[in-house]
XYZ file of C-alpha atoms in Angstrom:
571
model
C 21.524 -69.209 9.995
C 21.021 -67.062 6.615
C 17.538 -66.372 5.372
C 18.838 -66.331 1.901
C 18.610 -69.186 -0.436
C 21.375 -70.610 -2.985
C 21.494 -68.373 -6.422
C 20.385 -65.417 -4.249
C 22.295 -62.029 -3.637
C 22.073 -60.790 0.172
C 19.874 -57.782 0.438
C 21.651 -54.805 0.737
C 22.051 -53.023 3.980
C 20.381 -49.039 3.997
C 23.637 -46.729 3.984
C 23.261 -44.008 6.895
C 22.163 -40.664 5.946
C 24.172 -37.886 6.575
C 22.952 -35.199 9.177
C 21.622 -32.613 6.988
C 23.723 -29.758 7.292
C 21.312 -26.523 9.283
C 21.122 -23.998 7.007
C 21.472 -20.108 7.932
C 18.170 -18.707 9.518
C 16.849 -16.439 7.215
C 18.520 -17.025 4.177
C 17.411 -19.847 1.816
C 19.926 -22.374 0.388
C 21.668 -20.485 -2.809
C 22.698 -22.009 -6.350
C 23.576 -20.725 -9.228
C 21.259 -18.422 -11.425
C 17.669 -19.493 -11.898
C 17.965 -22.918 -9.555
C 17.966 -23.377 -5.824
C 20.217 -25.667 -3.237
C 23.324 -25.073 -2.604
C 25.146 -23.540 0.738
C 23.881 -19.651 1.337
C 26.753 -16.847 0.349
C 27.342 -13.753 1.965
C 25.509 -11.065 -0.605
C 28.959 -9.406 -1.910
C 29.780 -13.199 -3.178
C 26.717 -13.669 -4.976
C 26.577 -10.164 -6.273
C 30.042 -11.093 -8.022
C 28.822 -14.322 -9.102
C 25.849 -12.844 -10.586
C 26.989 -9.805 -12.027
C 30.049 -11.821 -14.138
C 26.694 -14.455 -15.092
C 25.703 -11.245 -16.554
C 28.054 -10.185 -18.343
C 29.136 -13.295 -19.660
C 25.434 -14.162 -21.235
C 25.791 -10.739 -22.507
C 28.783 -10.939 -24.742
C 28.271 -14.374 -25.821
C 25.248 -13.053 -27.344
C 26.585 -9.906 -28.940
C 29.599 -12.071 -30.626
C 27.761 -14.487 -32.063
C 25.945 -11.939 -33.798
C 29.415 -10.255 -34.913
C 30.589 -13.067 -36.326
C 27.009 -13.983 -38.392
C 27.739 -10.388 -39.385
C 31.738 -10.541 -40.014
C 31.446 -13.724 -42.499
C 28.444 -12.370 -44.269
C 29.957 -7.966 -44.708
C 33.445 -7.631 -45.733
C 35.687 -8.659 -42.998
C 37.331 -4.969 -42.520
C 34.295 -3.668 -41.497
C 34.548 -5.573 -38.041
C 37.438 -5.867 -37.004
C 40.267 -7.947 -38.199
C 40.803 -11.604 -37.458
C 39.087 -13.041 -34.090
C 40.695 -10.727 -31.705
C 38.924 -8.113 -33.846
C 35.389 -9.298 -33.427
C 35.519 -9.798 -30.192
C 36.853 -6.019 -29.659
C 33.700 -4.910 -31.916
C 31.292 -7.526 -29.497
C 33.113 -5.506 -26.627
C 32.515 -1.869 -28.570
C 28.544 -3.206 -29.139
C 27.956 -4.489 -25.160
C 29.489 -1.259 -24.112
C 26.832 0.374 -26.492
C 23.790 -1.282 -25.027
C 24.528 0.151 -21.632
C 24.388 3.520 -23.607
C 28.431 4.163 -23.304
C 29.873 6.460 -26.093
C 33.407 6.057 -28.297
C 35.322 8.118 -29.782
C 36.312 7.853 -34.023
C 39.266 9.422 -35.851
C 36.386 11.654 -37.272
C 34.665 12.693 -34.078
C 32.584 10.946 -30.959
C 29.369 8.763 -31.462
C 26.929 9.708 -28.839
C 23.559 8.421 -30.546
C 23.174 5.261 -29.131
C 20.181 2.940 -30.265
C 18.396 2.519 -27.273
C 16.744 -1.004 -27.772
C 19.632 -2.737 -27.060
C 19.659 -2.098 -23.818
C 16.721 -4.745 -23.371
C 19.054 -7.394 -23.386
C 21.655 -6.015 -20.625
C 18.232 -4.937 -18.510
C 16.635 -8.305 -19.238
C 19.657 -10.533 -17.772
C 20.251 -7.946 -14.833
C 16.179 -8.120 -13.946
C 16.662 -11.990 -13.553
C 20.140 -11.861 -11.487
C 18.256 -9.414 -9.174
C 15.269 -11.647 -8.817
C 18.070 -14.697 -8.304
C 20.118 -12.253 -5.507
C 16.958 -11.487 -3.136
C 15.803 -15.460 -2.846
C 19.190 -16.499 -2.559
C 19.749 -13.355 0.311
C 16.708 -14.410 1.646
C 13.149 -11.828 2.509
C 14.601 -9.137 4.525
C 12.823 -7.636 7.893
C 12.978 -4.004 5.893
C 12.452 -5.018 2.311
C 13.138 -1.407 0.733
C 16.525 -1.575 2.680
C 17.202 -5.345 1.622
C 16.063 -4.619 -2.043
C 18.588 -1.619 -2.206
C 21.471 -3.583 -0.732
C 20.986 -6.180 -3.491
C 21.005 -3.707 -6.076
C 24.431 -2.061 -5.086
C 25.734 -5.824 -4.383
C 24.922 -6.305 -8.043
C 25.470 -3.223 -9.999
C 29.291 -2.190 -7.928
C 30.554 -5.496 -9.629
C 28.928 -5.087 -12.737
C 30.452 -1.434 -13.002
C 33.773 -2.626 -12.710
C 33.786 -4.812 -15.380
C 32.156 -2.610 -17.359
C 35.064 -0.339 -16.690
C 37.869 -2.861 -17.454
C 36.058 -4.263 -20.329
C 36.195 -1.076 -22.020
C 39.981 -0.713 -21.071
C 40.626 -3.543 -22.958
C 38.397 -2.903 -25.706
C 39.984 0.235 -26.597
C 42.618 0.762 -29.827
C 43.984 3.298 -31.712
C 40.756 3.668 -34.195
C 37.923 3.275 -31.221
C 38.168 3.724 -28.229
C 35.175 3.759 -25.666
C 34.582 6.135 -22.923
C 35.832 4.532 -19.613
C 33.713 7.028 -17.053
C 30.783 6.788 -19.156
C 30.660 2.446 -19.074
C 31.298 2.830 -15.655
C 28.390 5.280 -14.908
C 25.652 4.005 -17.175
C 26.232 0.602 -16.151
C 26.434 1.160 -12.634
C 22.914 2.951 -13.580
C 21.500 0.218 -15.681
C 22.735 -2.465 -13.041
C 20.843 -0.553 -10.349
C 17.369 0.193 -11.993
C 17.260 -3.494 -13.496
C 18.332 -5.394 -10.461
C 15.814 -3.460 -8.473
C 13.056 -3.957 -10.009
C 13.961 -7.769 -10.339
C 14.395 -7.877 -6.725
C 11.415 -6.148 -5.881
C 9.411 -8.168 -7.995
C 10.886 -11.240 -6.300
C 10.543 -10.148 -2.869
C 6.682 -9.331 -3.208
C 6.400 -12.444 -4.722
C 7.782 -14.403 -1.871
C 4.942 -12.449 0.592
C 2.331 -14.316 -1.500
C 1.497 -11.387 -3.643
C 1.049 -11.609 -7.409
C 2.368 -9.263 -9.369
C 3.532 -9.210 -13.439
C 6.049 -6.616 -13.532
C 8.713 -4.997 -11.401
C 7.048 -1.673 -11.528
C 4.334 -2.685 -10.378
C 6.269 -4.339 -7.018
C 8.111 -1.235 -6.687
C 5.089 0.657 -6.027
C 3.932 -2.103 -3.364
C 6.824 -0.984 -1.567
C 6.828 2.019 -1.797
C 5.274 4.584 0.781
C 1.748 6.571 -0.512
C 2.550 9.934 -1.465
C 5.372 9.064 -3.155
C 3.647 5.836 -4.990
C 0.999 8.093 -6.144
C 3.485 10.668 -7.483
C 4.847 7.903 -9.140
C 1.688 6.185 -10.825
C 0.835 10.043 -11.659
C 3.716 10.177 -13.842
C 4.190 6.857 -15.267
C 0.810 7.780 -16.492
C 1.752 10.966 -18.115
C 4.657 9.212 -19.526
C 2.269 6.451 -20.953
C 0.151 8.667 -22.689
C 3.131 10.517 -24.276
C 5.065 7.498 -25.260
C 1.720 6.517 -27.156
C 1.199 9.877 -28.696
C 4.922 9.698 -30.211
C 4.596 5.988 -31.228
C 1.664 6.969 -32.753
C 3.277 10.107 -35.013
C 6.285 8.120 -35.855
C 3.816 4.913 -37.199
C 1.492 7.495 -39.298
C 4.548 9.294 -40.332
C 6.581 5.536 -41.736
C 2.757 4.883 -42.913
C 2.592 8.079 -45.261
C 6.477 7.572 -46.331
C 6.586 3.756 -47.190
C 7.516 4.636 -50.834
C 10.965 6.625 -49.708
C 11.764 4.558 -47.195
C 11.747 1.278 -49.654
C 13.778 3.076 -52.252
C 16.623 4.292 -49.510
C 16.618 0.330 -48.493
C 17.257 -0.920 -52.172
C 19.613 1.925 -52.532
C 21.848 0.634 -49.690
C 21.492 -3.014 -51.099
C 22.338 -5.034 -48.299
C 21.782 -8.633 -49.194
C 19.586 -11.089 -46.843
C 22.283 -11.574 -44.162
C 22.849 -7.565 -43.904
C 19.061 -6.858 -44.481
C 18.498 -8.675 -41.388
C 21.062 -6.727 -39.177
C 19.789 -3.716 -40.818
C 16.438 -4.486 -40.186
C 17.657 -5.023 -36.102
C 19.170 -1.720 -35.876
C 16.463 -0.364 -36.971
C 14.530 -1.897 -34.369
C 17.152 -0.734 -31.956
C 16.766 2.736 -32.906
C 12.743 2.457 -32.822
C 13.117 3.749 -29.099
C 14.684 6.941 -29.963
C 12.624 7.788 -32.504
C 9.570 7.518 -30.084
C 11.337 10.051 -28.330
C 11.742 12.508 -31.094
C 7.797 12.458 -31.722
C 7.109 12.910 -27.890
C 9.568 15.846 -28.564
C 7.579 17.050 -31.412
C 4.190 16.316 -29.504
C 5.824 18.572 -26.576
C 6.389 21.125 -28.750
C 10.536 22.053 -29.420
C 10.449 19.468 -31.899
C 14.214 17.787 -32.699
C 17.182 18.364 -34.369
C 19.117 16.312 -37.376
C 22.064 18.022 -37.683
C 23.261 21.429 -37.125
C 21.023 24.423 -38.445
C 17.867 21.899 -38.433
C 14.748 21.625 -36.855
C 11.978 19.473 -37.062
C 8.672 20.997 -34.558
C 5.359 22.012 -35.085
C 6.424 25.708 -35.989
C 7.821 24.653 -39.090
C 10.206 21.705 -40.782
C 14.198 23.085 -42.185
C 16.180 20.364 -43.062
C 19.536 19.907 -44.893
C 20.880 16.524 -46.025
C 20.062 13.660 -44.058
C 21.751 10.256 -43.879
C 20.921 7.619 -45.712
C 18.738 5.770 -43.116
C 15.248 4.225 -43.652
C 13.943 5.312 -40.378
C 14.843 8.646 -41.675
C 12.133 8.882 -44.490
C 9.496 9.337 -41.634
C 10.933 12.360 -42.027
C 8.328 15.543 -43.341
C 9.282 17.484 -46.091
C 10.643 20.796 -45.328
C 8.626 23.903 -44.717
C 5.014 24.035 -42.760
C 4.234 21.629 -40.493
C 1.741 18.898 -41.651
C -1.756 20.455 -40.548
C -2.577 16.398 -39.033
C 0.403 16.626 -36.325
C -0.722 19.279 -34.830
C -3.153 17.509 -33.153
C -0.509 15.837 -31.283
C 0.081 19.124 -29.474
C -2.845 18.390 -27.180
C -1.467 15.382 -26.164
C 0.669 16.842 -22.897
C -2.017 18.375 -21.687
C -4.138 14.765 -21.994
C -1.513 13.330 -20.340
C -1.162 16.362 -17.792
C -4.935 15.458 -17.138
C -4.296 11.732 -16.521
C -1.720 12.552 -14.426
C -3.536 14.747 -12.088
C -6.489 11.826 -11.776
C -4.377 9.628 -10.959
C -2.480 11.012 -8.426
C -5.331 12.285 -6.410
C -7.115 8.774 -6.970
C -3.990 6.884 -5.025
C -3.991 9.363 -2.639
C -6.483 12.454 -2.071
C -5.807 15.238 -0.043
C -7.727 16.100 2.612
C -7.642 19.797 1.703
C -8.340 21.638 -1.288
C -5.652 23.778 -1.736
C -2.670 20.963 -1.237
C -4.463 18.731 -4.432
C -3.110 21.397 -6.911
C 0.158 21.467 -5.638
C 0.506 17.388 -5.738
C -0.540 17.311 -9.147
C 1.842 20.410 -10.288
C 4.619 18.113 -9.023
C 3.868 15.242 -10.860
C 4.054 17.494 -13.892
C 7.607 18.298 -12.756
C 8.616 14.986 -12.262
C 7.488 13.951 -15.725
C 8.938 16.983 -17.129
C 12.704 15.528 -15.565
C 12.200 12.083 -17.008
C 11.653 13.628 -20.344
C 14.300 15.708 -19.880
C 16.416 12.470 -19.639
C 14.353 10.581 -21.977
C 15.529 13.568 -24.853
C 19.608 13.561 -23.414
C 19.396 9.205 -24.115
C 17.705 9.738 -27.377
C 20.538 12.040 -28.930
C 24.029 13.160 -29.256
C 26.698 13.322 -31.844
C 26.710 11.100 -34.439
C 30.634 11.723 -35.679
C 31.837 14.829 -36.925
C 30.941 17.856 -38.790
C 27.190 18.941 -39.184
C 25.884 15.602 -37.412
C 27.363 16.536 -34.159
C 24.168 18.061 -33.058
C 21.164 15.038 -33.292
C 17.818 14.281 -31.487
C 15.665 17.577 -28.953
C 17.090 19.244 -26.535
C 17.158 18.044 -22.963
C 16.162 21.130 -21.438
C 13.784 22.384 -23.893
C 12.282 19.436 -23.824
C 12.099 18.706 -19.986
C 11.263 22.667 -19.162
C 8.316 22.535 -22.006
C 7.412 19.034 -20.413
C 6.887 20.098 -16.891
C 5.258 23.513 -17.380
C 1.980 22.003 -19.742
C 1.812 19.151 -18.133
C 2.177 20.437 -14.796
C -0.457 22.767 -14.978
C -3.037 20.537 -16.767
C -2.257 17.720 -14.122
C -2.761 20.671 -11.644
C -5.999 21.710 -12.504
C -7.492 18.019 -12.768
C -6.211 17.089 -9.000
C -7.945 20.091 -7.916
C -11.031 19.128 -9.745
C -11.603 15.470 -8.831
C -10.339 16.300 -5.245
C -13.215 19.083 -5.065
C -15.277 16.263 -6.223
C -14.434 13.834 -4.244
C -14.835 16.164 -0.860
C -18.071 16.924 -1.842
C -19.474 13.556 -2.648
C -18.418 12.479 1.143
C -19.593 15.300 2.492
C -23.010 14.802 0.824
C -22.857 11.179 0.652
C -24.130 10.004 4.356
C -23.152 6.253 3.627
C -19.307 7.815 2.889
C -19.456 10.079 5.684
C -18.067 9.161 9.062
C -20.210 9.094 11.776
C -19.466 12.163 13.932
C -19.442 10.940 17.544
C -18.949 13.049 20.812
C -15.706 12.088 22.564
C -17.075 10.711 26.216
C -14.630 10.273 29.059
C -13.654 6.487 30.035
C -15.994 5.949 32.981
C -14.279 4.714 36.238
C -15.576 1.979 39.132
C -15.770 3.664 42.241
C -15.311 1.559 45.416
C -19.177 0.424 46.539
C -19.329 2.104 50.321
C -23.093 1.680 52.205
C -23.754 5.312 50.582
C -23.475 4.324 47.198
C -25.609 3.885 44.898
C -23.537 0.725 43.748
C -24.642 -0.432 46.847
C -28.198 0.431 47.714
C -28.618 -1.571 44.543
C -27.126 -4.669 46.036
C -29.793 -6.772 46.842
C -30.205 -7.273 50.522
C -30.350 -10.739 51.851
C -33.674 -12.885 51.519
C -36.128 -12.539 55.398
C -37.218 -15.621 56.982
C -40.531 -16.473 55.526
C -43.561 -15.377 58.373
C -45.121 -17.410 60.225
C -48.787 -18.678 60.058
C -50.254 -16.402 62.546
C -49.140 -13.155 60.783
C -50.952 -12.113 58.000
C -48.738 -11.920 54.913
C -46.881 -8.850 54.047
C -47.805 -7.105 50.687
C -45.224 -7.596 47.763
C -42.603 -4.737 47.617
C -42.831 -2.921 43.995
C -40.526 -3.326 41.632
C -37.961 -0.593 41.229
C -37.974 1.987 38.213
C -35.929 1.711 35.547
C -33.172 3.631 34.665
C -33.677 5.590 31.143
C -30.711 4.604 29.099
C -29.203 7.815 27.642
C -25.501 8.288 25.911
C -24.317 11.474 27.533
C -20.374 12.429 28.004
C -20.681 13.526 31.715
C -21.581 10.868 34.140
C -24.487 11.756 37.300
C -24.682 9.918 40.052
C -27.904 7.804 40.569
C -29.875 8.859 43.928
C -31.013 6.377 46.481
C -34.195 4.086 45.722
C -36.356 4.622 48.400
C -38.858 1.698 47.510
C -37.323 -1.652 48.368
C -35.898 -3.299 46.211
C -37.248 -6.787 44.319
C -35.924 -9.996 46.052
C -33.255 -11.513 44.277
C -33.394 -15.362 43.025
C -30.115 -16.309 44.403
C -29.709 -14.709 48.095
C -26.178 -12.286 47.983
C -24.669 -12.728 51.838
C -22.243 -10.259 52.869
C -20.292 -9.262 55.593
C -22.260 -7.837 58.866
C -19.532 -5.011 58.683
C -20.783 -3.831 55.433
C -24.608 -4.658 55.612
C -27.034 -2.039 55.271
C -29.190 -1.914 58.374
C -32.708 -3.619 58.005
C -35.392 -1.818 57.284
C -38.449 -1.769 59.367
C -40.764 -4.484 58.548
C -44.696 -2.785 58.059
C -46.901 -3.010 61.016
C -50.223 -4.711 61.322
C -52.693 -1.918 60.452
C -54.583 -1.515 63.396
C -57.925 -2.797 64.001
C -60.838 -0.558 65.046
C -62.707 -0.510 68.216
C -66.050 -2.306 68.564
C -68.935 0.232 69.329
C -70.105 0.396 72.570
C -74.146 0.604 73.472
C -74.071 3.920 75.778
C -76.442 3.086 78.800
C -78.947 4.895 79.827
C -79.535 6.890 83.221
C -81.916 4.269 84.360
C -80.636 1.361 83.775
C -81.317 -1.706 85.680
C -78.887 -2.540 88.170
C -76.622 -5.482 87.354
C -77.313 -8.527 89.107
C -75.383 -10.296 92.062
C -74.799 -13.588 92.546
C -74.965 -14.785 96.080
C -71.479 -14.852 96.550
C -71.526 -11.181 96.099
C -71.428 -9.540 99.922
C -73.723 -6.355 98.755
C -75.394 -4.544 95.556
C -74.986 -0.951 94.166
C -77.588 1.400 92.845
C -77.143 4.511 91.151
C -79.933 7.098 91.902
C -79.367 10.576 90.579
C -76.301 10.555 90.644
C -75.679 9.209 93.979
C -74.432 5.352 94.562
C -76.068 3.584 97.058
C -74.853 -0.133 98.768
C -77.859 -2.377 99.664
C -77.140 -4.963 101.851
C -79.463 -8.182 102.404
C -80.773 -8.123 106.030
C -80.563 -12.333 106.998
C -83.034 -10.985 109.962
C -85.440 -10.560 107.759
């Protein structure tokens, strides 16, 4: 009979559960970007996935922004009709991966590089996505490389047929270049993101992808890199610093160029964001200047600490930084010690990750981080420039290989100099230092057991087996003394020990071994002997002894001569 009572519903019976489906060894369940769960995909298929994520995100962004911009400028200016703005969102997402067109007039080559935060920012996240999805690798530098060519081949490729379609009669974008910068941005953003990610999965905490990078990387070459990523540090300050005093002291021309260009609220606000696109490169300029060959804004121009010729220059308000032309303002020269500061913290640093156990390698190591940062400002100066259209603004921003030669050769040999210092320094404390120094220790030989034989020393220490205790009648034999001991000395060479010739003490717990092996007993001590009673000498006349009566006859000794007497019975 039913349990359940009228007006009731019947319970409802627990459905099965499925079997939960294994998942791959190794590789955690994948989803899409930024969640988990999901069945695992081979890394090619998430690379796609991720890298169209990317660039999806990316434009969306870029045309909303055209089309605030096309209803607030004239229409013309962007493009016509939709089609139109979404060729100039196209044009402006090629430009953030620093990829070049080409006008009626000439080629635009000066690309604001602060828009490629937002390409670097959604590639850092995809990365971090690809390695948990892919799952921690047995050689993380190998699994965080493969992730970064899953992602960035993709991500090339529709760079590369984005700006196919993109192009038009009036612009049209550099193929090659989209296809190399982005493969380049893809690679350096998704690496870092998968670094980050991976070290973070081992437990570790880290804030940045740098900073993971170096975890995995090996220690000479992490300390060349910390060397220079110094260096770099202390120039990018130095240049942010002369551009901020420079914009300080020129407020006045910079607010008059602004109301001269009179660009409403809606185009103040995009002016005010390219400006803060182009704030990168003109950090780079006043590293540049700080270096020493200075920059360039436009043809026959030259803006260094030698002096200041200038022509026109376009109506920009980041341009009124700008010094007036002829000598150099006496206050930025002091920014010409700066790469030799930074040469300095390059050297300490270096030699701090790593020292060198010699004095003469130290200089060397720090030499080559001044190299190193003398090629990333070398590319640092070719990213920050280029044409800007035709005629006398064809030539804008330094000079790669000014700028990269000047780099490595002062900040080379200051970062030289420093290594060998606190190397020298750092030698001597542990060599003075006692607590620092190792403890020098002779190398001794690994001792070996030797079988014990009867002639051993191993075993004429083996104690021998306990005697029968002596009986009453014996007198007690004296306690045997107790062997010397050894003198415990740490030499390399071992002796052998000679034979005790005392006996040895008598053991607590009696060792029996085999008769075969047995030393023969030793002699137990004698009884001392005991000495002879004196004996009374008798004299020459001494009384004969007496005779019983049982005795037949009696001797006398008279001089000499022994006589028997005999008893007569006669008489």
């Amino acid at each position: 009979m039913s349990d359940v009572k009228p007006g009731q519903r019947p319970p409802r019976k627990p459905r099965p559960e499925a079997p939960e489906r294994a998942a791959r060894p190794g590789r955690p369940e994948a989803g899409p970007p930024g969640e988990t769960g999901g069945p695992a995909r081979p890394l090619a298929v998430t690379g796609l996935v991720a890298a169209s994520w990317c660039v999806g995100l990316g434009l969306a962004v870029l045309t909303t922004v055209t089309l605030v911009g096309w209803i607030a400028a004239p229409r013309t200016a962007l493009g016509t009709g939709l089609p139109g703005v979404f060729r100039t969102a196209v044009n402006f997402w090629l430009v953030a991966h620093h990829a070049g067109f080409s006008l009626a007039d000439g080629r635009v080559g000066m690309l604001p590089l602060g828009l490629t935060v937002l390409p670097g920012a959604l590639l850092y996240r995809s990365g971090s996505w690809m390695i948990r999805a892919a799952g921690v690798s047995r050689r993380p530098r190998i699994g965080v490389v493969h992730v970064a060519l899953a992602l960035a081949i993709p991500y090339a490729v529709l760079a590369a047929l984005l700006a196919l379609a993109a192009s038009t009669a009036v612009v049209r974008p550099s193929t090659w270049q989209a296809l190399v910068t982005s493969f380049c941005v893809a690679t350096v953003a998704g690496g870092l993101g998968a670094a980050r990610a991976l070290v973070a999965a081992r437990g570790r905490r880290v804030r940045s992808g740098v900073g993971a990078l170096l975890r995995l990387l090996p220690e000479r070459p992490r300390s060349l890199v910390i060397g220079v990523l110094g260096a770099l540090g202390v120039l990018v300050a130095s240049g942010a610093a002369l551009i901020g005093a420079a914009l300080a002291m020129h407020m006045s021309e910079a607010a008059a160029l602004y109301d001269e260009l009179a660009p409403g609220i809606v185009g103040g606000v995009l002016l005010l964001l390219v400006q803060l696109a182009f704030l990168p490169n003109a950090v780079i300029w006043g590293m540049a200047y700080a270096i020493g060959p200075g920059f360039a804004v436009g043809e026959d121009t030259s803006v260094s600490p030698t002096g200041v010729f200038l022509d026109v220059v376009p109506s920009f308000p980041l341009l009124a930084a700008l010094p007036e032309p002829g000598p150099a303002p006496a206050l930025s020269l002091v920014a010409l010690m700066m790469p030799f500061v930074a040469g300095a913290v390059a050297g300490v640093l270096t030699i701090r990750a790593m020292p060198s156990p010699t004095h003469e390698a130290a200089p060397l190591w720090g030499f080559l981080s001044g190299v190193l940062t003398g090629c990333a400002m070398a590319v640092l100066a070719a990213l920050s420039g280029g044409p800007l259209g035709g005629g006398r603004l064809t030539v804008m921003g330094p000079s790669p290989w000014r700028v990269g030669m000047m780099a490595a050769l002062e900040v080379g040999i200051a970062a030289a100099l420093a290594a060998w210092l606190l190397n020298w320094r750092m030698l001597r404390r542990t060599a003075e230092d006692p607590e620092e120094r190792p403890a020098r220790r002779r190398p001794t030989a690994p001792r070996r057991r030797r079988p014990a034989t009867p002639e051993s020393p191993r075993a004429a220490r083996t104690p021998a087996p306990t005697p029968p205790p002596p009986s009453s009648s014996e007198p007690p034999a004296p306690p045997a003394p107790r062997p010397a001991k050894r003198p415990v000395v740490a030499e390399p060479v071992e002796f052998e020990e000679a034979e005790p010739v005392l006996k040895p003490r008598r053991p607590r717990k009696p060792r029996v071994r085999e008769p075969a092996e047995e030393p023969p007993p030793e002699p137990e001590p004698a009884d001392p002997p005991t000495p002879p009673e004196p004996v009374a000498e008798e004299p020459d006349h001494a009384e004969p002894p007496k005779r019983s009566n049982d005795d037949p006859g009696r001797t006398e000794n008279r001089g000499g001569a022994i006589y028997v007497l005999r008893d007569d019975e006669s008489h």
